[in-house]
Coordinates of C-alpha atoms in Angstrom, one line a residue:
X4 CA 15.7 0.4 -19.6
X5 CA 12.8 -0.4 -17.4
X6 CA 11.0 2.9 -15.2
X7 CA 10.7 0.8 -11.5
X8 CA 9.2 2.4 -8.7
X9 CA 10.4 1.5 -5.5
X10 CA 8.3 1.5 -2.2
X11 CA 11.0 1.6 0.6
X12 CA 10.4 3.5 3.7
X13 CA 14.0 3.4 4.7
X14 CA 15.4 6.9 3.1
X15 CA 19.5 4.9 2.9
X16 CA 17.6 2.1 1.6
X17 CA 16.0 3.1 -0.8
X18 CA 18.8 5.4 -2.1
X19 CA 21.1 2.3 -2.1
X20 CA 18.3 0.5 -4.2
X21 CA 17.8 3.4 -6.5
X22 CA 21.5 4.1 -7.3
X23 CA 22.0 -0.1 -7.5
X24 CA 19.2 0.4 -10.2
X25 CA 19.9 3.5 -12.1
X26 CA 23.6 2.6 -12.8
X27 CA 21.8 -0.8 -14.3
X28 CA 20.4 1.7 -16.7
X29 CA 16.7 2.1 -15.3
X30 CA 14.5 5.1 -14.4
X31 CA 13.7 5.1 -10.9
X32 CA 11.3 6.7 -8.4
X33 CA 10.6 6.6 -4.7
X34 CA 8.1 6.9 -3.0
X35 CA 8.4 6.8 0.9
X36 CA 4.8 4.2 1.9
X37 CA 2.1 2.6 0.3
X38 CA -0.4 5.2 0.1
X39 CA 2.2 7.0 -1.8
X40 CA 3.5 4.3 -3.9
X41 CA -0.2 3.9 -4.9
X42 CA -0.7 7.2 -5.8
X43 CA 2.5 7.2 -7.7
X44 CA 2.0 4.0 -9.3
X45 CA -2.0 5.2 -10.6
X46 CA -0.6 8.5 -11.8
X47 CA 2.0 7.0 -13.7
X48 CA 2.3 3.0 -13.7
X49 CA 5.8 1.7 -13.7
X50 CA 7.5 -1.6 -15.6
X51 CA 8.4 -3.0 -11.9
X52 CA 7.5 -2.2 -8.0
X53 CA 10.2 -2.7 -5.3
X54 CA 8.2 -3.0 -2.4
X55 CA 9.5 -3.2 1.2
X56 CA 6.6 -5.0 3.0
X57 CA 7.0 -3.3 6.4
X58 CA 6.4 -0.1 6.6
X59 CA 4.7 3.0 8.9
X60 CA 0.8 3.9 7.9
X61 CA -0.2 1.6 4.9
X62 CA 2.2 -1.7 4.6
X63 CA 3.2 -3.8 1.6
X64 CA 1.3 -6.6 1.8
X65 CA -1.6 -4.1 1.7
X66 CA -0.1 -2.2 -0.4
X67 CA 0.9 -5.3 -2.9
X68 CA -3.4 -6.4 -2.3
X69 CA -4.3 -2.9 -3.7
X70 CA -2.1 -3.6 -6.8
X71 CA -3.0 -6.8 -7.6
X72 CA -6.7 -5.7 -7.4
X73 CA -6.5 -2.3 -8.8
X74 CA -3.5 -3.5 -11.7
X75 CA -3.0 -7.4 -11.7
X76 CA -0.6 -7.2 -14.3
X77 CA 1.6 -4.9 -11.9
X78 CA 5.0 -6.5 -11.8
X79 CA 6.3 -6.4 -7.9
X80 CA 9.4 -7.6 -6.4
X81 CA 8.9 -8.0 -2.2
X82 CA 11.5 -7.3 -0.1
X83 CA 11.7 -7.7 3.5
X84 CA 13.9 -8.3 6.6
X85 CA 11.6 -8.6 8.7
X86 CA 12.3 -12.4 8.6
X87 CA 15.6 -11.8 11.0
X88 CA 13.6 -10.1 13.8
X89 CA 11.3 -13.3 13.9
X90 CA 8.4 -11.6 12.7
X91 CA 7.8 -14.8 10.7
X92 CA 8.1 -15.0 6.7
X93 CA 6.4 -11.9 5.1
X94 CA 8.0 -13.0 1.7
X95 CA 6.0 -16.2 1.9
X96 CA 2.9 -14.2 2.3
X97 CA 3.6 -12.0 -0.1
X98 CA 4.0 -15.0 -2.5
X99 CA 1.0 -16.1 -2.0
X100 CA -1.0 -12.2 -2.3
X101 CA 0.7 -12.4 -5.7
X102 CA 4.6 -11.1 -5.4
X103 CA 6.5 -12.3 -8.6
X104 CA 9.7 -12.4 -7.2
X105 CA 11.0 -11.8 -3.3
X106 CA 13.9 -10.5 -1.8
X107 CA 15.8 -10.7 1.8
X108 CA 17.1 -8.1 3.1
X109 CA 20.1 -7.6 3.1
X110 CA 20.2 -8.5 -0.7
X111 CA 23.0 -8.5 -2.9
X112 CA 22.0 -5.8 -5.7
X113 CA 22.9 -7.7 -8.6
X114 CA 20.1 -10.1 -7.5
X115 CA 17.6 -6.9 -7.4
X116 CA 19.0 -6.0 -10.7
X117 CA 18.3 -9.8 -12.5
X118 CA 14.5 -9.5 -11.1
X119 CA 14.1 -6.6 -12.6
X120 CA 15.2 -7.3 -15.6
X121 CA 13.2 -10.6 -15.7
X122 CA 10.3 -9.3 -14.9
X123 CA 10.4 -6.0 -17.3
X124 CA 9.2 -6.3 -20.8
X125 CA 11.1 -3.9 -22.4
X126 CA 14.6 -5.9 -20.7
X127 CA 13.0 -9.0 -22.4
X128 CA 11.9 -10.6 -19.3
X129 CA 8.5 -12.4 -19.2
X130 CA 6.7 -9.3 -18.8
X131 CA 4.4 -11.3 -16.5
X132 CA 3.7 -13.5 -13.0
X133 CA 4.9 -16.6 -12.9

């Protein structure tokens, strides 16, 4: 079991994600933006960070910048729908800040639930960027 925080400003959203997650057996909290996933994520680091990359007040490619400089050994997963507006590729930029995984929206959750597990240590993942 891996604790993941997920980042998702989208209240259904996130509940999907967070019910996807728990019945895979993980601890899982939300926060609503990035200036309170940070503050979540200092007070009590997790195994692996959802993020949604657009959202109100501070974004997650900010948001994902503050982690890699504050905890580069955070393990993130981007996600983002951003892509079918034609607001570009957010997931390639997140990528390139430092994402370890990415995710369209919509995802299928058994592909949320592989990352995860890949990337927690505890699941026997990596543990780690690739």
């Amino acid at each position: 079991m891996a604790t993941v925080l997920v980042i998702e400003d989208d209240r259904e959203y996130a509940a999907t994600i967070r019910r996807g997650l728990e019945e895979a057996g993980h601890s899982v909290r939300v926060a609503a933006d990035g200036e309170e996933g940070l503050r979540f994520y200092i007070a009590r680091p997790a195994d692996v960070v959802v993020l949604d990359l657009l959202m109100p007040r501070k974004g997650g490619l900010e948001t994902l910048r503050d982690l890699r400089r504050g905890f580069p050994g955070a393990r993130v997963v981007a996600i983002s729908g951003a892509w079918q507006r034609g607001g570009g590729d957010p997931l390639h930029v997140a990528r390139l800040v430092g994402a370890d995984r990415t995710l369209a929206k919509p995802f299928d959750m058994k592909d949320l639930v592989a990352a995860v597990a890949d990337l927690a240590p505890a699941m026997g993942g990596s543990g780690g960027r690739r």
